XYZ file of C-alpha atoms in Angstrom:
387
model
C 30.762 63.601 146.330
C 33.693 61.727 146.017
C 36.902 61.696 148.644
C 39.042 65.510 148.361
C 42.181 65.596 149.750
C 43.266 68.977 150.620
C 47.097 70.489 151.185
C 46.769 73.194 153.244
C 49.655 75.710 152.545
C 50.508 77.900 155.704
C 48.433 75.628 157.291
C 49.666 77.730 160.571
C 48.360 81.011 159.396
C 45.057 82.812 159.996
C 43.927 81.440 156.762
C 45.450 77.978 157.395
C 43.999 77.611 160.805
C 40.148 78.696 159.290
C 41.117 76.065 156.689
C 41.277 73.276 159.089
C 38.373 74.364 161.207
C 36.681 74.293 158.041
C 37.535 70.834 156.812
C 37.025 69.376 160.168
C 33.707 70.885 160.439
C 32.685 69.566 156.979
C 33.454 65.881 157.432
C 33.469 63.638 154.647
C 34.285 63.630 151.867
C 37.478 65.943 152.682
C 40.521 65.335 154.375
C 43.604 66.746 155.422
C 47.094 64.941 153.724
C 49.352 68.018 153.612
C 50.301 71.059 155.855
C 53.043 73.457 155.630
C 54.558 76.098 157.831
C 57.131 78.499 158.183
C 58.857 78.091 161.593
C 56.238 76.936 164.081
C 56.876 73.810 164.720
C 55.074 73.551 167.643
C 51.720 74.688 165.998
C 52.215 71.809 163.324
C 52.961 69.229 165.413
C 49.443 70.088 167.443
C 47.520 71.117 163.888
C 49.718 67.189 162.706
C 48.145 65.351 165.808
C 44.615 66.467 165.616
C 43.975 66.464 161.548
C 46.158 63.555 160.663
C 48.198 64.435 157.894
C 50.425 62.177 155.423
C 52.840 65.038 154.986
C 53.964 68.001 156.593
C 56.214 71.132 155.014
C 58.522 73.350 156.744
C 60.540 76.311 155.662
C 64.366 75.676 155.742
C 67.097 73.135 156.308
C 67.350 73.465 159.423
C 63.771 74.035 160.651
C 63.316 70.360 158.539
C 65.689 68.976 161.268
C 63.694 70.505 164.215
C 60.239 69.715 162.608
C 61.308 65.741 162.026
C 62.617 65.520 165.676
C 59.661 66.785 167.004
C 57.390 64.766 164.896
C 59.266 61.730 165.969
C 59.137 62.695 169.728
C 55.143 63.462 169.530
C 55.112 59.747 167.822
C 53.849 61.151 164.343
C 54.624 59.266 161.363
C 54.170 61.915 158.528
C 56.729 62.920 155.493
C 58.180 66.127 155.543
C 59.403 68.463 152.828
C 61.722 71.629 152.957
C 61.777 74.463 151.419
C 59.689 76.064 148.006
C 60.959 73.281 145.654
C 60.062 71.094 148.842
C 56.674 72.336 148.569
C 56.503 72.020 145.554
C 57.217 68.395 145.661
C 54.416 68.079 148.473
C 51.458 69.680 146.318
C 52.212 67.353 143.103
C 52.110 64.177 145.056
C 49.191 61.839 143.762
C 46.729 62.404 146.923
C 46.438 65.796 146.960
C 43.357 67.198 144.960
C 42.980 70.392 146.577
C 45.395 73.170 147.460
C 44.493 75.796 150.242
C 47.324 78.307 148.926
C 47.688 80.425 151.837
C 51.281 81.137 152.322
C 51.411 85.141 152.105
C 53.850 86.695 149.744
C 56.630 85.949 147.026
C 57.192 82.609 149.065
C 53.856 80.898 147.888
C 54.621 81.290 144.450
C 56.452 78.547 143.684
C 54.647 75.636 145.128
C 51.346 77.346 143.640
C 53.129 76.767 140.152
C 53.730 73.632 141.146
C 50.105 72.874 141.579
C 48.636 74.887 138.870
C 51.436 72.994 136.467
C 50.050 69.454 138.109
C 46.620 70.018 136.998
C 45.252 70.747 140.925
C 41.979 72.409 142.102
C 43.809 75.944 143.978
C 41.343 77.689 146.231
C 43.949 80.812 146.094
C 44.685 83.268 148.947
C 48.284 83.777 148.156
C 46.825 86.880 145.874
C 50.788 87.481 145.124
C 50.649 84.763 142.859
C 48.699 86.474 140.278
C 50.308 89.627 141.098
C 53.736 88.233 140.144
C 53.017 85.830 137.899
C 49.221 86.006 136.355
C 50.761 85.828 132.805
C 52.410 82.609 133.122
C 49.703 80.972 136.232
C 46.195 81.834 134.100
C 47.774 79.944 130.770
C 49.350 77.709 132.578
C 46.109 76.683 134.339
C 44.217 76.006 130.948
C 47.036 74.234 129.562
C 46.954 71.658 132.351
C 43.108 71.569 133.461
C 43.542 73.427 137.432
C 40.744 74.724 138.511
C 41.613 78.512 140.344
C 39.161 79.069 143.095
C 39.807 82.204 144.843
C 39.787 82.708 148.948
C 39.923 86.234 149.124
C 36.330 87.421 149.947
C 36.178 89.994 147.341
C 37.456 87.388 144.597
C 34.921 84.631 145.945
C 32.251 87.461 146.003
C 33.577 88.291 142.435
C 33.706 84.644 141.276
C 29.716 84.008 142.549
C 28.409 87.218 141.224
C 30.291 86.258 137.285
C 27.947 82.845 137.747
C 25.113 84.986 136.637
C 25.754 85.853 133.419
C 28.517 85.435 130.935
C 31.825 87.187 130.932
C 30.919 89.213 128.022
C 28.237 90.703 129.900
C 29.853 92.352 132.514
C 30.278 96.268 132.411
C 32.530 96.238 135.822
C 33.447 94.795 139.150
C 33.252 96.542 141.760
C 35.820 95.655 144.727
C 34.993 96.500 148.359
C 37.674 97.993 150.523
C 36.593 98.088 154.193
C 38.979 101.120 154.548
C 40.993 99.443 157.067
C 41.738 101.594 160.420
C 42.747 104.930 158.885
C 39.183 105.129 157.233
C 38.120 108.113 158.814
C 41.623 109.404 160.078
C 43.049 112.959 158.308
C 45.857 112.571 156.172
C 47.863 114.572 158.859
C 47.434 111.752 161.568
C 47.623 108.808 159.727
C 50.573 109.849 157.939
C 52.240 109.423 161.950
C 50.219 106.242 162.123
C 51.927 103.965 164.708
C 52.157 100.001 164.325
C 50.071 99.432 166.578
C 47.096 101.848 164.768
C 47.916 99.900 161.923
C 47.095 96.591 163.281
C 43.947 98.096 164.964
C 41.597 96.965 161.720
C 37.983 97.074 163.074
C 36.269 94.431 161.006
C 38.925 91.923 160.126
C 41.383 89.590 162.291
C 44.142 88.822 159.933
C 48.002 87.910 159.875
C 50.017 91.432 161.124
C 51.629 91.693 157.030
C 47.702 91.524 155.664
C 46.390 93.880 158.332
C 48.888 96.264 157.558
C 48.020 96.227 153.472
C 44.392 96.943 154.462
C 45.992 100.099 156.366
C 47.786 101.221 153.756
C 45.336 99.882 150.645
C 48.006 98.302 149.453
C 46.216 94.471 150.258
C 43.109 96.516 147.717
C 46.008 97.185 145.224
C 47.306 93.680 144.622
C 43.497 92.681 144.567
C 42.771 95.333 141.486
C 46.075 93.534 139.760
C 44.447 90.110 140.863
C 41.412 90.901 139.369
C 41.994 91.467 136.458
C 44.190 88.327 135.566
C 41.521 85.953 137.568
C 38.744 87.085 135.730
C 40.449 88.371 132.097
C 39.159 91.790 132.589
C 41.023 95.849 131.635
C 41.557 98.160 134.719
C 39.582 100.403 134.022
C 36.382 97.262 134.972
C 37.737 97.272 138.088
C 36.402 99.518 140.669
C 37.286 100.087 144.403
C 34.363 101.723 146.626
C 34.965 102.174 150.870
C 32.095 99.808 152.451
C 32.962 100.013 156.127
C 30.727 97.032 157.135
C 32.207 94.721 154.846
C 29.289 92.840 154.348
C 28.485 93.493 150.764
C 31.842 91.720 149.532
C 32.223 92.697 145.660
C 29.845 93.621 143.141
C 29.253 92.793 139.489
C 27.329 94.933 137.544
C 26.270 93.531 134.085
C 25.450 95.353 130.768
C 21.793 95.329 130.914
C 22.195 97.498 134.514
C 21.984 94.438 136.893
C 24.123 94.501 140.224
C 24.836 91.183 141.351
C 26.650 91.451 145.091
C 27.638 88.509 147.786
C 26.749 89.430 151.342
C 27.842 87.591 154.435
C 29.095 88.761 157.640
C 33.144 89.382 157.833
C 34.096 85.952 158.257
C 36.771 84.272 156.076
C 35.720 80.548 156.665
C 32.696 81.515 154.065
C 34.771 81.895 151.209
C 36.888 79.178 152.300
C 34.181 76.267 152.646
C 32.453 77.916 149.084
C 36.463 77.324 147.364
C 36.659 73.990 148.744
C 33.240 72.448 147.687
C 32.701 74.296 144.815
C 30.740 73.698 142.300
C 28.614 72.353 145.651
C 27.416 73.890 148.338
C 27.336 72.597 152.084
C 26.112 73.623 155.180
C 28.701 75.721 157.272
C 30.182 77.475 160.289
C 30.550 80.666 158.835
C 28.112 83.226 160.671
C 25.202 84.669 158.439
C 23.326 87.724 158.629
C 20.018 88.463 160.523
C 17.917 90.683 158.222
C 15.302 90.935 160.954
C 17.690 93.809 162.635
C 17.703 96.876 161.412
C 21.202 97.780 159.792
C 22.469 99.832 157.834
C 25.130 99.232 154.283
C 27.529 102.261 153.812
C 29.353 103.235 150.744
C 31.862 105.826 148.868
C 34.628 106.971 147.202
C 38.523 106.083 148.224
C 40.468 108.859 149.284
C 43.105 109.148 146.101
C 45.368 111.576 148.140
C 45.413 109.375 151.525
C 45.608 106.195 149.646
C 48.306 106.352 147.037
C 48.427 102.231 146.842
C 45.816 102.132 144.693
C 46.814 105.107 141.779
C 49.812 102.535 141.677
C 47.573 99.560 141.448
C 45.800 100.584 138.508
C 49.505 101.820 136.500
C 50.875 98.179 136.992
C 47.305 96.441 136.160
C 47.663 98.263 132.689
C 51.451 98.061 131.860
C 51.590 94.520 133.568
C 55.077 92.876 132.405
C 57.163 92.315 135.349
C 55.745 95.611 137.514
C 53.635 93.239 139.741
C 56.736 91.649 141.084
C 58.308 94.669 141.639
C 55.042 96.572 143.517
C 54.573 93.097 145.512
C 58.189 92.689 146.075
C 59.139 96.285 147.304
C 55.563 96.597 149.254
C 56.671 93.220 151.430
C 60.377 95.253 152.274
C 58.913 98.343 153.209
C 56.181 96.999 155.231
C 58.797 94.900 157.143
C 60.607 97.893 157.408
C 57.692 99.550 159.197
C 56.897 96.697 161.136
C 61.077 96.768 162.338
C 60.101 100.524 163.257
C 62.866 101.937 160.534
C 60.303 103.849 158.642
C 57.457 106.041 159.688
C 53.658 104.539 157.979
C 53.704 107.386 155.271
C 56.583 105.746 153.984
C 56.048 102.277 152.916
C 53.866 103.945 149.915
C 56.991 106.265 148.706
C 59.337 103.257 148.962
C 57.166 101.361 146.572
C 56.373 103.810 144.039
C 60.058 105.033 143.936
C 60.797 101.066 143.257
C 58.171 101.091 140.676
C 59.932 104.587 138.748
C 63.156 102.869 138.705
C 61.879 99.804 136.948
C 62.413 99.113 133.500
C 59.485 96.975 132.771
C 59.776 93.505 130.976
C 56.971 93.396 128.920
C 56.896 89.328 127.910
C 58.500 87.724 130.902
C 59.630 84.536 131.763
C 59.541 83.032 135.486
C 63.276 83.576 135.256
C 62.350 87.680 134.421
C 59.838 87.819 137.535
C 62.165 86.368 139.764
C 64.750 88.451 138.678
C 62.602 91.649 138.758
C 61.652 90.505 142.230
C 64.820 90.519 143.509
C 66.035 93.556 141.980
C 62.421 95.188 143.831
C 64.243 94.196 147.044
C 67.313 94.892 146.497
C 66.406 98.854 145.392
C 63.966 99.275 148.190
C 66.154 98.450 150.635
C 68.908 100.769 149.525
C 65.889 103.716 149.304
C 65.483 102.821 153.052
C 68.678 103.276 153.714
C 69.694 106.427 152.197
């Protein structure tokens, strides 16, 4: 296996962090020659010192100041870059082969354009890519050669499971939802749901905007959008069942009645290590399951009523234009809005699908459409919040 150089974008976040592990774990032939962050500079000095890197992004102007000083004062010799369009820069340079796109939201779009445009291998996390922008990022990606591995463990799951027969075999995929914390919670309670509930997910330890989409199914909503631009398939292919143990990651089932389905424990490293050696496979860190104990694999049915995220999901996945920026877009204000304590839980799901009514739907967009309809998404949600 020849050398792979990996960029790690938000190399400081939950994904980031298992990203590095992961890398330093495997040894040659990968290394670490990019990481970006947001504001902690003290995190990417430490994560700068220990894997090494040739490069390292920050967020903004100022932060780029802060970050270079520190850097200096820690005697680290690495470039830095500002900003998306910084970013950007950092993911086309000539040593990067890989790109760990892990920055959550809007904000990882553009530098995942960047590398999808440069011809890169993406192991994607930053599902809001596709979710904005799958209808310029999955033609873009044949035009120049990128390879689009996904991170998420249902996509991985998904991606495996396809490797077994041919696309035009598949009868549906089936997406597993773990429920998140309200899973067994009456619509009553959980509409009262405090942050704190919300960030109470019992399988999962993920950034606070992520755990909060599992609690609202919003996180399973942009995956049914993803899922059907990753792997070229109509909503209605794309199922969601509740699997509490999250063990059985997605299914496929194929047309002759077959169910392929990826099992591992809960443990995003897997699908991390499979996205940055694939086509190969190495030994890992990741734990694995013991079949000698007895335990037991639960499914059913969402709850349609308690879980309005995904009745959304499956309107934008079919009318598709610009609606994904707008459900990502006005999802990401409402949730801060939550998060700020302005809105009870029950309400980040009416903010978005009151966004979504309001939209006038671009059906052909350009980047310039979905940036606009993004920032009209915020715009509208925020005055909804505030009347």
């Amino acid at each position: 296996m020849s050398r792979r150089n990996v960029a790690i974008l938000g190399s400081t976040g939950s994904i980031g962090c298992n990203a590095i592990e992961v890398i330093a774990q495997l040894g040659e032939p990968f290394h670490v020659v990019a990481i970006s962050g947001n504001t902690r500079i003290d995190k990417l000095v430490e994560q700068t010192k220990v894997a090494k890197p040739q490069a390292v992004g920050i967020g903004g102007a100022q932060a780029r100041d802060a970050l270079g000083r520190a850097l200096r004062d820690a005697n680290l010799d690495a470039k830095v870059y500002c900003g998306p369009a910084g970013l950007a820069e950092m993911v086309r340079r000539d040593d990067v082969d890989i790109v760990v796109a892990a920055i959550v939201g809007f904000a990882g779009l553009e530098p995942v354009l960047a590398a999808v445009e440069a011809g890169k291998t993406v192991a994607l996390a930053n599902k809001e890519s596709l979710v904005v922008a799958g209808s310029i990022l999955i033609p873009l990606a044949k035009c120049s050669g990128a390879k689009i591995i996904p991170v998420d463990s249902e996509h991985s799951a998904i991606f495996q499971a396809m490797a077994c027969g041919r696309a035009s075999e598949v009868k549906r995929v089936i997406l597993t939802a773990s429920g998140g914390p309200f899973r067994d919670w009456p619509i009553e309670r959980m509409r009262s749901a405090t942050l704190s509930d919300a960030l109470n997910h019992p399988t999962w330890r993920m950034g606070d905007k992520v755990t909060i989409d599992s609690a609202t199914m919003f996180n399973k909503a942009l995956e049914i959008v993803e899922a059907c631009w990753l792997f070229d398939l109509p909503p209605e292919k794309v199922e969601v069942v509740v699997h509490p143990e999250s063990v059985v990651h997605s299914m496929v089932e194929f047309i002759d009645g077959s169910t392929i389905a990826q099992l591992s424990p809960p443990d995003m490293r897997t699908p991390i290590q499979y996205a940055l050696t694939y086509p190969d496979r190495r030994a890992g860190i990741g734990r694995t399951i013991d079949l000698t104990q007895a335990f037991s694999l639960n499914f059913s049915p969402p709850d349609p009523v308690k879980f309005g995220a995904l009745r959304l999901a499956y309107d934008v996945a079919t009318r598709k234009g610009t609606l994904g920026a707008v459900l990502n877009a006005a999802n990401e204000i409402a949730v801060a809005a939550f998060v700020a304590g302005s809105i009870p839980f029950w309400m980040i799901c009416d903010v978005v699908a009151r966004t979504i009514h309001r939209h006038q739907s671009i059906a052909t967009p350009t980047l310039r459409d979905l940036i606009d309809a993004d920032d009209w998404a915020r715009r509208t949600a925020e005055k909804l919040l505030a009347s």
